[in-house]
Structure formats: structure tokens, C-alpha cells
Coordinates of C-alpha atoms in Angstrom, one line a residue:
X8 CA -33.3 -109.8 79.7
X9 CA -35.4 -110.7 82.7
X10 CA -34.5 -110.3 86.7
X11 CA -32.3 -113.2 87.6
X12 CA -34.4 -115.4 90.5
X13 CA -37.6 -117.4 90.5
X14 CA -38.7 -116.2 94.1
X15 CA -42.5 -115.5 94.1
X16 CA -42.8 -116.7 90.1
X17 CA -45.5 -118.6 92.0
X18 CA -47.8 -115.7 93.6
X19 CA -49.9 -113.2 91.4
X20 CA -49.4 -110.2 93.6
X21 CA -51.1 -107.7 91.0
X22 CA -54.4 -109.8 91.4
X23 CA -54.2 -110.2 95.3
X24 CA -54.6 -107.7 98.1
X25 CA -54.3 -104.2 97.4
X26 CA -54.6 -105.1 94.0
X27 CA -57.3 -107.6 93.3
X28 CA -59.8 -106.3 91.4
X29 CA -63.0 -105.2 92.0
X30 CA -66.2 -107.1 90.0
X31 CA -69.1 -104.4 90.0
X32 CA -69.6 -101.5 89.0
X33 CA -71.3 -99.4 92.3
X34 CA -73.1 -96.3 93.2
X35 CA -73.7 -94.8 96.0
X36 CA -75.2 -91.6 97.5
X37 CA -75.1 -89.3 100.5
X38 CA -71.8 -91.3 101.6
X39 CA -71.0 -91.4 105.3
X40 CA -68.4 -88.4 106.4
X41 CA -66.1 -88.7 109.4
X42 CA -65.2 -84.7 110.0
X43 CA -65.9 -82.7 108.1
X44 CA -65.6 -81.5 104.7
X45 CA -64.5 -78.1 103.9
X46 CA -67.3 -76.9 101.7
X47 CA -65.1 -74.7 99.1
X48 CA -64.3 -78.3 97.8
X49 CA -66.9 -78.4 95.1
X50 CA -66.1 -80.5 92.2
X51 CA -65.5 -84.6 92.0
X52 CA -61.9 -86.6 93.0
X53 CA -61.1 -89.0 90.0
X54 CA -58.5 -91.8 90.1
X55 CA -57.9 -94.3 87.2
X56 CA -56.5 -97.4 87.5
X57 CA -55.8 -100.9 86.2
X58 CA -59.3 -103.6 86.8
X59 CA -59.0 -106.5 84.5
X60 CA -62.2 -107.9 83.5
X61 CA -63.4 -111.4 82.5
X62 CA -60.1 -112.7 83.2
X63 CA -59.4 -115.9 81.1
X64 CA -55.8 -117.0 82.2
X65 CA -54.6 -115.6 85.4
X66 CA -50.9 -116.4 84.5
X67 CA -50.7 -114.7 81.3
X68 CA -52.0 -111.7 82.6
X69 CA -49.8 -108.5 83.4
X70 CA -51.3 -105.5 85.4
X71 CA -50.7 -102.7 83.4
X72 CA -52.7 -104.6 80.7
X73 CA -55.8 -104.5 82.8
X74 CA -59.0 -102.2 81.9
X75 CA -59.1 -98.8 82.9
X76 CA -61.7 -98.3 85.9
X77 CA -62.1 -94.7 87.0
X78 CA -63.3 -94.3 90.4
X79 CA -65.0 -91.1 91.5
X80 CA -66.1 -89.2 94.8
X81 CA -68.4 -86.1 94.3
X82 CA -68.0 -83.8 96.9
X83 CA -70.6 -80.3 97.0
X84 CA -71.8 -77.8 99.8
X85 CA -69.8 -80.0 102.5
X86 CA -71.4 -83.1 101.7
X87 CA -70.5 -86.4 99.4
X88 CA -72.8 -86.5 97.4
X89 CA -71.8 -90.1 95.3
X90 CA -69.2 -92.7 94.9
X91 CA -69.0 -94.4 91.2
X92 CA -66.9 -96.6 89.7
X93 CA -66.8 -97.3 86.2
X94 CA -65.1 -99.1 83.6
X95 CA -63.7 -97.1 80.8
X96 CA -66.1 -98.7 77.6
X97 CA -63.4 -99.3 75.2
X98 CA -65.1 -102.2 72.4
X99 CA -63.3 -105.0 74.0
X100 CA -65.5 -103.7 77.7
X101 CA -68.1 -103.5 75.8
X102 CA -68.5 -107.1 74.4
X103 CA -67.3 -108.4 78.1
X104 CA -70.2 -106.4 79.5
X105 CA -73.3 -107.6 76.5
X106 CA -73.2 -103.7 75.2
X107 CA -73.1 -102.3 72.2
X108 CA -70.0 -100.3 71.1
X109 CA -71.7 -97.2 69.2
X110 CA -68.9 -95.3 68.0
X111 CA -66.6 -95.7 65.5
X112 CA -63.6 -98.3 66.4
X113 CA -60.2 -96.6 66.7
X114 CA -57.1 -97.9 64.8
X115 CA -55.5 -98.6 68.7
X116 CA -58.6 -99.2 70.7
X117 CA -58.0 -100.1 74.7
X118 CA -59.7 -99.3 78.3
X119 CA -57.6 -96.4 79.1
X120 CA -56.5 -97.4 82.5
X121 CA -53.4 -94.8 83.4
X122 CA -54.7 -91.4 84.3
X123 CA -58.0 -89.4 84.7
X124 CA -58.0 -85.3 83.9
X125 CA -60.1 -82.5 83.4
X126 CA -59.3 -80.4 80.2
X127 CA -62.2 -77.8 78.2
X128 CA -64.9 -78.9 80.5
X129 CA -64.4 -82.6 79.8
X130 CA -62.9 -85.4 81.8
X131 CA -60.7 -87.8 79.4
X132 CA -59.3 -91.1 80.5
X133 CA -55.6 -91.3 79.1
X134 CA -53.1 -94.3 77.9
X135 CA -50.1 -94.0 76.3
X136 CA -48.3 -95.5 73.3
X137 CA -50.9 -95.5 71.2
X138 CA -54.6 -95.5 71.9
X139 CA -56.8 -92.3 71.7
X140 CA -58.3 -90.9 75.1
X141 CA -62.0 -91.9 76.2
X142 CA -64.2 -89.0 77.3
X143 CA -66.4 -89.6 80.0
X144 CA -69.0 -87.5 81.3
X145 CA -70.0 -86.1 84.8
X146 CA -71.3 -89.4 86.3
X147 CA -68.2 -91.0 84.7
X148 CA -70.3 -93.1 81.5
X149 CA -68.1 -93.0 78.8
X150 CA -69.0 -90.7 75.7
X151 CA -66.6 -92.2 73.3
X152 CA -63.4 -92.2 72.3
X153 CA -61.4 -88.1 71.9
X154 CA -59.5 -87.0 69.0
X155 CA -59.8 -83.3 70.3
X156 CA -62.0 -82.6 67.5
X157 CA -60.3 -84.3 64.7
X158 CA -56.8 -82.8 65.1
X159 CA -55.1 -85.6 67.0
X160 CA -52.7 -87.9 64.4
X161 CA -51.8 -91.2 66.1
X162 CA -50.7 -91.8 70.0
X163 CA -51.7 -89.3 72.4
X164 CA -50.3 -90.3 76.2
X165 CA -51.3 -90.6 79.5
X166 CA -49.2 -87.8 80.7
X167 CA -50.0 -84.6 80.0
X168 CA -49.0 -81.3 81.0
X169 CA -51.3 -77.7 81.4
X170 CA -49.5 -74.7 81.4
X171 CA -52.2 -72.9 83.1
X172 CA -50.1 -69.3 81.8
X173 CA -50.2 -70.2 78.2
X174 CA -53.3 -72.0 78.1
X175 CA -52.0 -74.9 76.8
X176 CA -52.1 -79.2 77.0
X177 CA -49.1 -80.3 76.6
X178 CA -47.8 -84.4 75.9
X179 CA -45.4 -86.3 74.5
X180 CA -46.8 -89.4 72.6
X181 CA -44.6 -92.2 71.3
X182 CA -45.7 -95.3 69.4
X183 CA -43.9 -99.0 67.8
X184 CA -44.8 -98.0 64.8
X185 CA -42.6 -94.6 64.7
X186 CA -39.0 -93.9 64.9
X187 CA -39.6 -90.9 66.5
X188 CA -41.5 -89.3 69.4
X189 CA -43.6 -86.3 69.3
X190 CA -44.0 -83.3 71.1
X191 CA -48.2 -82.0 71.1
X192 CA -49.6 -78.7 71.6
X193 CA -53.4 -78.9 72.9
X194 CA -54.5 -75.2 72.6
X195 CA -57.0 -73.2 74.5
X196 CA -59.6 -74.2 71.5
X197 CA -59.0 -77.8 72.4
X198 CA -57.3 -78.6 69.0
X199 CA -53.8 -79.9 68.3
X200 CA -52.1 -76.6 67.0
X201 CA -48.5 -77.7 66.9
X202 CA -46.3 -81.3 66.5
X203 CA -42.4 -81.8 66.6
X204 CA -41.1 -85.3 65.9
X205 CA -37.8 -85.9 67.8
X206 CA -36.1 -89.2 66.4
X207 CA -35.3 -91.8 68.5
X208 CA -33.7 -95.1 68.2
X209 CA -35.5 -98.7 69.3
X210 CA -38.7 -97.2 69.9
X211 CA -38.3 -96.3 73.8
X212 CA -41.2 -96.4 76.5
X213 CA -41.7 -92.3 77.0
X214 CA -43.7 -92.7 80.3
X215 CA -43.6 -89.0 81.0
X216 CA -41.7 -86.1 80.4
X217 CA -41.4 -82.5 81.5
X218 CA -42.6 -79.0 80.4
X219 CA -40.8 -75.3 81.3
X220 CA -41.6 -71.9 80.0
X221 CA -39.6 -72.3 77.3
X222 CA -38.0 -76.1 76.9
X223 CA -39.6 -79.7 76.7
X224 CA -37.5 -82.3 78.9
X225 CA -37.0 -85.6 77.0
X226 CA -36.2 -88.7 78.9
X227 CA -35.1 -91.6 77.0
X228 CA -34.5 -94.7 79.1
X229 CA -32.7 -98.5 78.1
X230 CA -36.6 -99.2 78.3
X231 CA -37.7 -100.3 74.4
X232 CA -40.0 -102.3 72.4
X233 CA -39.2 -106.0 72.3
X234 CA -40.1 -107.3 68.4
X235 CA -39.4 -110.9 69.7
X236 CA -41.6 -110.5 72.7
X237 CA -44.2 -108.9 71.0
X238 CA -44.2 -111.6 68.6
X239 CA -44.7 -114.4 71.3
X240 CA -47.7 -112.5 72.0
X241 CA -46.2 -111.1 75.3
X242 CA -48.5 -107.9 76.6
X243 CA -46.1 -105.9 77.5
X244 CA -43.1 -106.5 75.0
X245 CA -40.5 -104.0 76.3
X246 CA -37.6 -104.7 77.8
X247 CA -34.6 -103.1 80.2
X248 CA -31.9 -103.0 76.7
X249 CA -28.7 -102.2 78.0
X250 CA -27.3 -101.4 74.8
X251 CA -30.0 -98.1 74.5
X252 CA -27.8 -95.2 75.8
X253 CA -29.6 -93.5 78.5
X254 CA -29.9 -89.4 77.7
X255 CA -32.2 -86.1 78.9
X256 CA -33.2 -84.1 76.2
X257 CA -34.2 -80.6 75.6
X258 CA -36.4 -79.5 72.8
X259 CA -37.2 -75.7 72.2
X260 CA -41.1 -75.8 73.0
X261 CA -41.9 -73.6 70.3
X262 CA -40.3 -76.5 68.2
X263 CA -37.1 -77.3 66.5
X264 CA -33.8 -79.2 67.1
X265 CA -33.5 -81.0 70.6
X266 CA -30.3 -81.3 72.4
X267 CA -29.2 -84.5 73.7
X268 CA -27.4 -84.8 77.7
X269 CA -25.6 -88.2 78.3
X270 CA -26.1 -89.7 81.7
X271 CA -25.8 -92.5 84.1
X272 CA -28.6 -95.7 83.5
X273 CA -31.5 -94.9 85.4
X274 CA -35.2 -95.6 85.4
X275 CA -37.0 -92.5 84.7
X276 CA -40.2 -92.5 86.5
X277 CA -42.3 -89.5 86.8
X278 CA -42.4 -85.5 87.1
X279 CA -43.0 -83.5 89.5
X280 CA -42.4 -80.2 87.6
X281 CA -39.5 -78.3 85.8
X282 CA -39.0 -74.7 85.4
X283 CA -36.1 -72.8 83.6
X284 CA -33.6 -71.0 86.1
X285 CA -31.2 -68.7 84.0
X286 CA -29.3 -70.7 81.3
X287 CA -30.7 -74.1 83.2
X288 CA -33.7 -76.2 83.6
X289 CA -34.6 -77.3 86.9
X290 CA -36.5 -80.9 86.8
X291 CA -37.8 -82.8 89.9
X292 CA -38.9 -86.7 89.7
X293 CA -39.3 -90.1 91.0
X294 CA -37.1 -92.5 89.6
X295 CA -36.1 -95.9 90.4
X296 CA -32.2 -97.8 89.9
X297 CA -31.4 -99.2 87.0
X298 CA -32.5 -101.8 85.9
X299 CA -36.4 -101.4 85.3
X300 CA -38.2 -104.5 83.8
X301 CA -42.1 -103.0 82.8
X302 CA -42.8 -106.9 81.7
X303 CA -41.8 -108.1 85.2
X304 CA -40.2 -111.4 86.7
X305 CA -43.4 -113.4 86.3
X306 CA -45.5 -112.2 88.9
X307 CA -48.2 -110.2 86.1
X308 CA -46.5 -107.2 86.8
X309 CA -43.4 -104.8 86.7
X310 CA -40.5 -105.3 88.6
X311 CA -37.6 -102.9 90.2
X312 CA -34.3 -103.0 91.3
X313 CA -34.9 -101.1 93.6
X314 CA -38.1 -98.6 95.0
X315 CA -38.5 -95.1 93.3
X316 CA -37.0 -91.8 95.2
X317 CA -36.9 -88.1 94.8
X318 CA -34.3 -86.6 92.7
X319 CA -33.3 -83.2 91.3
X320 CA -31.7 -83.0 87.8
X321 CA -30.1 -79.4 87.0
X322 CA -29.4 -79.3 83.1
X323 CA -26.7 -76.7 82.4
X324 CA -27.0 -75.5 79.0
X325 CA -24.1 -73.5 79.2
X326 CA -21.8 -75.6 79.8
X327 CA -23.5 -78.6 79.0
X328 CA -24.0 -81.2 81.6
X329 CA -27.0 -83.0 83.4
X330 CA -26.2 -83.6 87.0
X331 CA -28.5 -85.5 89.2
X332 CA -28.9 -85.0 93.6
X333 CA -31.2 -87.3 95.3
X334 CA -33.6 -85.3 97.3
X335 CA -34.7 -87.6 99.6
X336 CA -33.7 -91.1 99.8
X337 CA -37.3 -92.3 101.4
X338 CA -39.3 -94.7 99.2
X339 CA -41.9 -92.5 97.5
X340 CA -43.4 -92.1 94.5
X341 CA -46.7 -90.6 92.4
X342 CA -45.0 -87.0 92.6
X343 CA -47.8 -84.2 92.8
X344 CA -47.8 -80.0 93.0
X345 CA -50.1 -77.5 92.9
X346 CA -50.9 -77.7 89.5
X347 CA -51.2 -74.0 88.5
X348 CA -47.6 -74.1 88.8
X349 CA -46.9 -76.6 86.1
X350 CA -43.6 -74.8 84.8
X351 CA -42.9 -72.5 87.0
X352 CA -41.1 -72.6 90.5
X353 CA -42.4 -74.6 93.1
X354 CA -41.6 -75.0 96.8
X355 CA -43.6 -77.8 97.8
X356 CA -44.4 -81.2 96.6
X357 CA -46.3 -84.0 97.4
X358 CA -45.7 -88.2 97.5
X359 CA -46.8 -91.5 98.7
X360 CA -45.4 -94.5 99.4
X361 CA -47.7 -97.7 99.6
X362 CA -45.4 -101.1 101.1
X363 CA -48.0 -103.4 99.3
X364 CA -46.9 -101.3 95.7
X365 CA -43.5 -102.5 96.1
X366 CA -43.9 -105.8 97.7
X367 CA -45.4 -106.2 94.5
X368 CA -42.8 -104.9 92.1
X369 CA -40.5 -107.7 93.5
X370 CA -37.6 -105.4 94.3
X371 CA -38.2 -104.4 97.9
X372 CA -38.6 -108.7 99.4
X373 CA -41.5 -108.8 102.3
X374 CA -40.0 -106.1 104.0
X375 CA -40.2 -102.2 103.1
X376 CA -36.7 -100.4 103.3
X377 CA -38.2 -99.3 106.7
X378 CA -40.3 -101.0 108.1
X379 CA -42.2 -98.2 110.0
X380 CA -42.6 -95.9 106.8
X381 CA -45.2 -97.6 105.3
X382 CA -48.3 -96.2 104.0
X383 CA -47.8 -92.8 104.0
X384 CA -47.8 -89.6 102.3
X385 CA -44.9 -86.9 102.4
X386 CA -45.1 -83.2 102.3
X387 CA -41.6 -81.7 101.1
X388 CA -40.6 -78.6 101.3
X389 CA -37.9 -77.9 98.6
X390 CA -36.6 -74.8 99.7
X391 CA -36.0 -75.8 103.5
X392 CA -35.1 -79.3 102.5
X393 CA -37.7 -80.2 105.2
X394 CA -40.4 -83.0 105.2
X395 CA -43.7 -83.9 106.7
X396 CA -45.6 -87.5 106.9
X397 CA -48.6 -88.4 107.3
X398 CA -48.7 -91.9 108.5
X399 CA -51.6 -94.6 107.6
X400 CA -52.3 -97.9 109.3
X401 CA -50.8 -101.4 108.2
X402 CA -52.6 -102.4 105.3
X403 CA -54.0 -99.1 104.1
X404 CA -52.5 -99.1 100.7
X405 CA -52.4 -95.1 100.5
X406 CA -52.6 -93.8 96.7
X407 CA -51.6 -90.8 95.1
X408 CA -52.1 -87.9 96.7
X409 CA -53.8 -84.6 94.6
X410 CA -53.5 -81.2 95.6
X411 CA -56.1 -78.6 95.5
X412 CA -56.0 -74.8 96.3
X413 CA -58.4 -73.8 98.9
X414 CA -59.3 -70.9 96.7
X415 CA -57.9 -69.7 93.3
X416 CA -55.3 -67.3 93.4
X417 CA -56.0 -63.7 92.4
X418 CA -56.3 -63.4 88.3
X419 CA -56.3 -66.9 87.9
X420 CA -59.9 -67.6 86.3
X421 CA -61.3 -70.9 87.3
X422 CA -60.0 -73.0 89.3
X423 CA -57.3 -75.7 87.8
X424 CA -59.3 -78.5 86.4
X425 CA -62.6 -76.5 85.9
X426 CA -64.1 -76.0 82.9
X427 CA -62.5 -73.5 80.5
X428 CA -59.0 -72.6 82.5
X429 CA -57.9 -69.1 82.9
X430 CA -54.7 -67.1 82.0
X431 CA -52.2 -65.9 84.4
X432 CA -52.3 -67.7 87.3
X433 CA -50.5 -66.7 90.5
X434 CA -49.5 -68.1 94.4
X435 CA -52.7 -67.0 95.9
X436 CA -51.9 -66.9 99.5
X437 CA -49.5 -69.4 100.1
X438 CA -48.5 -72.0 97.6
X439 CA -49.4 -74.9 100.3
X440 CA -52.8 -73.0 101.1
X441 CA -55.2 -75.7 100.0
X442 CA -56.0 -79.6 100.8
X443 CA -54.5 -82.8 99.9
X444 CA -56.8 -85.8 99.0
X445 CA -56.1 -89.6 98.1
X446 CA -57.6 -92.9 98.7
X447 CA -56.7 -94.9 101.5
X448 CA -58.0 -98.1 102.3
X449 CA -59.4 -98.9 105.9
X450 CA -58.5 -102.5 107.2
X451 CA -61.2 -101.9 109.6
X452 CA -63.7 -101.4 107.5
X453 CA -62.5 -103.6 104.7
X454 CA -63.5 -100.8 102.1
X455 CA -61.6 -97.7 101.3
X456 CA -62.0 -93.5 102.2
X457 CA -61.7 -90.8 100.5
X458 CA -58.6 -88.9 102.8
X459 CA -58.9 -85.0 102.8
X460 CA -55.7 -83.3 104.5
X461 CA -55.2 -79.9 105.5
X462 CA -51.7 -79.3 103.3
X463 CA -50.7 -76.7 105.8
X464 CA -51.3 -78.9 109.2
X465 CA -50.2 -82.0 107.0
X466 CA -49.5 -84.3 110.2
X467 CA -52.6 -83.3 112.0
X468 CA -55.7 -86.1 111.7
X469 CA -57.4 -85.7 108.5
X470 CA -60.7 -83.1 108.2
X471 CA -62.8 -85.6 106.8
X472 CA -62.8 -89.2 105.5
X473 CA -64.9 -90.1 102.9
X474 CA -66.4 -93.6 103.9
X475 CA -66.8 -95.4 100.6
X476 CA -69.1 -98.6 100.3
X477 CA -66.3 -100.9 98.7
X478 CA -62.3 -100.7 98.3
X479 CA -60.4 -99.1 95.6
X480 CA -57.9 -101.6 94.5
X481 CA -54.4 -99.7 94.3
X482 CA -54.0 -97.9 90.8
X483 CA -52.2 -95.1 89.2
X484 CA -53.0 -91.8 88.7
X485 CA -56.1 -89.2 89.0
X486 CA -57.3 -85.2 89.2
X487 CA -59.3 -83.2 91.4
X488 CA -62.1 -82.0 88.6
X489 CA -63.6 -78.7 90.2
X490 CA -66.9 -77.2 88.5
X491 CA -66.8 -74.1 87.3
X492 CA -66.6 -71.1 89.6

């Protein structure tokens, strides 16, 4: 089933605006700097996102379908030292763009276009549901599609998670083809070195999931694959089926037989983090109201009931129950932590919110929820319940914001995304003691910067923008990549 409504069927949102995509492929060096940059930041700021290329048929197009571009800042000494963007050369680029293709094809071949992360001294360029990863290199050229050396079977994902303690990439990969999804151990070798299949029914959309010391948190949504739709030739043939029960599972993450928590429908949309507390899991997300079409309402994108919020779920093992309490009930999404505490506890977290986003996903009208909290990003503070904004002009279609430590924290080997991680990370100073970066578009300028926040003085005017020559349409999800310390 489809939203109910024709409003908008007319406008292609994901191709206008914020969204429209950009033609070339640009660099540029010595970039202008307003403030100043904090010199410790030495490494390059990644985001990957949707770009269609050679578009054909504007209303047979959907957004998520478009070809991964990665855009890149690469910040040294206190200067910017380039801006690149680049299209991820899957074989289909390749041909658009008169190259050759000069590796060998994979079975699922496609422009990853969902997320951007450092791992063993490489930068990989994920997708999910089937497709393998494209490495890039340091000036963001792609080297060619990643089977981490061979060991990878099938579907890999576009959400991964490090465990910076165990030395270990973690996903959860799912596929049309299988009646089951599967649980991947990356080790510190850069090899899969362990898989657990968990069978599923109807061949659900696995977005993302979440990863403890000891548990993997399954969510399977009412979102599955559409045979009917695919067989139209639709690009994105799932659907919102309400007959799929909606459930949280937990899987042992050294493997075995997961355990299945009934709950309320609900679109499940990304993690923050989880961490085990006693005899139950703690898991923060954004999700969105039920229901969640990912083919959309005929506007060449998704399309919501309603816009994504905060939530905690609290799985009691013990006495076995999932119960859900909303966090914050602000429109935010693209949840992000300091990521050397990827399973353990956190305090802070941090979110945007973007109006043009959800103008776009149909479910919000012309008008935000608020109409002053647009364009922003949010600082939470999970053990005082508190928040912080940090409010952006109308029209500067704020992305995802990326935390990075101002310094490693004591023991904790490189720094996280460097090449090589190290083992047993700790709090450093403070947990918030470090910078918050993200893309935000100037409507002054017509172009977009490169935002770097103090994370402790989160309100305060930024310490630096990075002017870039040309906007970064609005896309999905990215990684600070630090070189090596």
C-alpha cells in the first residue's frame, strides 16, 4: 500500500533545492576559512550521499536510487587544505562518465551512495542489501570494489558498527535473495571471522541495527520486499506490509539463538548506541510513526507519517518485555556519539533536523512542526535530560553532524577512524571534550561550509566555517577520517 493523497504527486522535491544534484566533479585548494580552525583536527570530513547521474526520466527516478557522491574537506595544521567531490565509480558511473571499468564486475554492482567510513587505513563507501563496498583512496578516486580480502559472502551494509574495545567491525547485511539476515564480524585483520544467519520472514529492509558488549539488537520492521513491485521494474520495491509483525531482537554476539520482543508498529530508523545495563540492553534511536513507505507517494522519494524523534528502548531480559520512552519529541534525526563509545554508556548525543528533509518526505506539509526549529543541530545530554541547539539560517539545509575528540583519550591508540584502531579506549577528559562538524549550506553564498562547533560551548558561533566553492546537496551519512597519530 501507498499513502492515501495525490498532493505534491506533481513536484520532484528529491531533485529540487536542497536536493538537486550537483553536475561536476570539483577541486579546490587552500579553501577560504572564517575563524579559525583548531589545528589538532588533522585528517579529512567525508559525507556520502545520493547524486544521480545522466538522468533519463525524471519521473521514474527515486532518490535513494541515485549514485553515491562522496564529498570531502581535508583539514591539516589549521588550514583546509582541499574540497573534492566524487562519484563513487561503480561500472554503470563508469560508462556514464566514457571510463573504463578495470576491475572485475560484482554479482550486485551499484554507486554506493549511503555512508562513507574509515576502517584498516582505508575509506569504504557502503550500501546495503546487497552490493559490495567501493574503496576509495585519500583524494577520494575509487580503488575498486572491497570484499575485505576475499572473506566477505554476499551483502555487506551500509551500517556498520566498531567496537573500538574488541577491535572489531560489526554489520548486519540482509538481501531478496535470503530468508534470513546475517550478523558479520570484521576482525582487527580486516577479514570476516564470524557469520550468524537469523531467519526472517518476507525479506525485511534491515536499515540498521545495534551492537552491546555482549548482544546484537535486531530490528525487524512491516518494511519488506515487494515481488510485484519489483517485477514492474519499480526501484525501490519494498513496501510498509501490515501483516509483518513488528519485533526487537537480541542475538548472543558471539553467535547463536536470537530472542524475539513483540512491540507496537513503528518505523525503525537509526542508532545512536546500545550498551548492556545488568540483565537489560539500553538502545537509543531515531524512529519515525508507523507507517513508513521507503518507495514514497510519487514524489522520487520516501515518505513519512510523521518526522523521526528520539526514543529510548529498555529490553528486559528478565522478565521479558521491550518498552519504548520518547526522549525528546523535537524533529531530529541522523543520531551521532563519540564513536569510541560504540557499546558502551554514553551521556551525550548528537542530531539534526533539516525542514527541507522533511518537506520532502511528504509527511511534515510546507510547514515544520515548529516553525522556528528549523535547521539546526541538538546536543542532548542523556543523563540531565537537557538539550542544546544550535540554530542555522532559513534555507541552510544542515546535515549530519560527526563528532570528534579533541584528543584521544588515555590508552586509546589512534584516534577513532585512523588507520589501524587501538584497544581499550577510555572517556579522555570529558566525553563531550571534542568538536562537532557537518555541512551547512549558506543562502548567502549560494554554496555550502564546512561547520566546526565547539561540543562543549555548542550554542556559541561556530570556530570556523569552511567556505566551500559549490553546495553539497543534502545526503545521508559520513565520518571524520583522522590520519594516523
Amino acid at each position: 500500500m501507498r499513502p492515501a493523497g495525490s498532493a505534491g504527486r506533481g513536484r520532484r522535491p528529491f531533485l529540487e533545492g536542497a536536493y538537486a544534484p550537483v553536475t561536476e566533479e570539483v577541486t579546490a585548494h587552500d579553501l577560504p576559512v572564517v575563524g579559525r580552525i583548531p589545528r589538532e583536527l588533522d585528517g579529512r570530513y567525508l559525507r556520502n550521499g545520493p547524486n544521480v547521474l545522466g538522468l533519463e526520466d525524471p519521473t521514474a527516478h527515486h532518490w535513494m536510487q541515485g549514485e553515491g557522491m562522496v564529498h570531502g574537506v581535508r583539514l591539516r595544521a589549521g588550514r583546509a587544505e582541499w574540497y573534492r567531490n566524487r562519484w563513487v565509480r561503480a561500472r554503470s558511473v563508469a560508462q556514464k562518465l566514457g571510463e573504463p571499468y578495470p576491475w572485475p564486475e560484482p554479482a550486485a554492482d551499484f554507486a554506493a551512495n549511503t555512508h562513507v567510513i574509515g576502517f584498516q587505513g582505508k575509506v569504504l563507501a557502503l550500501q546495503e542489501s546487497g552490493p559490495l563496498p567501493y574503496e576509495l583512496d585519500e583524494e577520494l578516486r575509487t580503488v575498486g570494489p572491497y570484499d575485505f580480502g576475499g572473506s566477505l559472502r554476499g551483502a555487506f551494509t551500509a551500517h556498520t558498527k566498531y567496537d573500538a574495545w574488541a577491535d572489531e567491525l560489526h554489520a548486519v547485511a540482509y538481501d531478496v535473495t535470503w530468508g534470513f539476515v546475517r550478523h558479520l564480524v570484521v576482525d582487527g585483520a580486516g577479514r570476516v571471522a564470524r557469520s550468524t544467519d537469523v531467519p526472517v520472514a518476507d525479506s525485511p529492509m534491515m536499515h540498521d541495527f545495534a551492537l552491546t558488549e555482549r548482544h546484537v539488537v535486531l530490528f525487524d520492521v512491516p518494511v519488506t520486499f515487494d515481488a510485484e513491485a519489483a517485477a514492474r521494474g519499480e526501484s525501490v520495491p519494498y513496501t510498509w506490509n501490515r501483516r509483518h509483525p513488528t519485533r526487537i531482537g537480541v542475538l548472543p554476539r558471539e553467535g547463536g539463538k536470537v530472542r524475539w520482543f513483540p512491540v507496537e508498529p513503528f518505523y525503525f530508523s537509526h542508532t545512536l548506541n546500545a550498551y548492556d545495563d545488568g540483565d537489560r540492553i539500553v538502545v537509543d534511536v531515531t524512529s519515525m510513526p508507523a507507517p513508513f513507505y521507503a518507495a514514497g507517494n510519487g514524489r522520487g522519494g520516501p515518505a513519512a507519517a510523521g518526522p523521526p524523534t528520539l526514543h529510548r528502548w529498555t529490553i528486559d531480559l528478565r522478565h521479558g518485555r521491550a518498552v519504548e520512552r520518547q526522549l525528546d519529541d523535537r524533529p531530529q534525526e541522523f543520531p551521532r556519539l563519540r564513536e569510541d563509545l560504540v557499546t558502551r554508556p554514553h551521556r551525550y548525543a548528537y542530531t539534526a533536523f533539516a525542514a527541507d528533509m522533511w518537506r520532502a518526505y511528504g509527511g511534515l506539509g510546507d510547514t515544520p512542526p515548529d516553525h522556528a526549529f528549523t535547521n539546526t543541530l541538538i546536543k542532548q545530554d542523556l543523563l540531565r535530560g537537557t538539550s542544546e541547539v544550535h540554530r542555522f539560517p532559513r534555507g541552510a539545509a544542515v546535515s549530519e553532524p560527526v563528532f570528534v575528540p579533541r584528543e584521544p583519550a588515555p590508552g586509546a591508540g589512534p584516534r577513532p577512524g585512523a588507520a589501524g584502531h587501538g584497544r581499550g579506549p577510555g572517556h579522555g577528559r570529558r566525553e563531550d571534550d571534542g568538536y562537532v562538524l557537518a555541512y551547512a549550506h549558506d543562502p548567502d553564498r549560494g554554496a555550502t561550509d564546512l561547520v566546526i562547533l565547539a561540543a562543549q560551548d555548542f550554542t556559541a558561533a561556530p570556530l570556523a566555517r569552511v567556505q566551500l566553492p559549490v553546495r553539497v546537496p543534502l545526503g545521508f551519512h559520513g565520518s571524520w577520517v583522522a590520519d594516523p597519530a
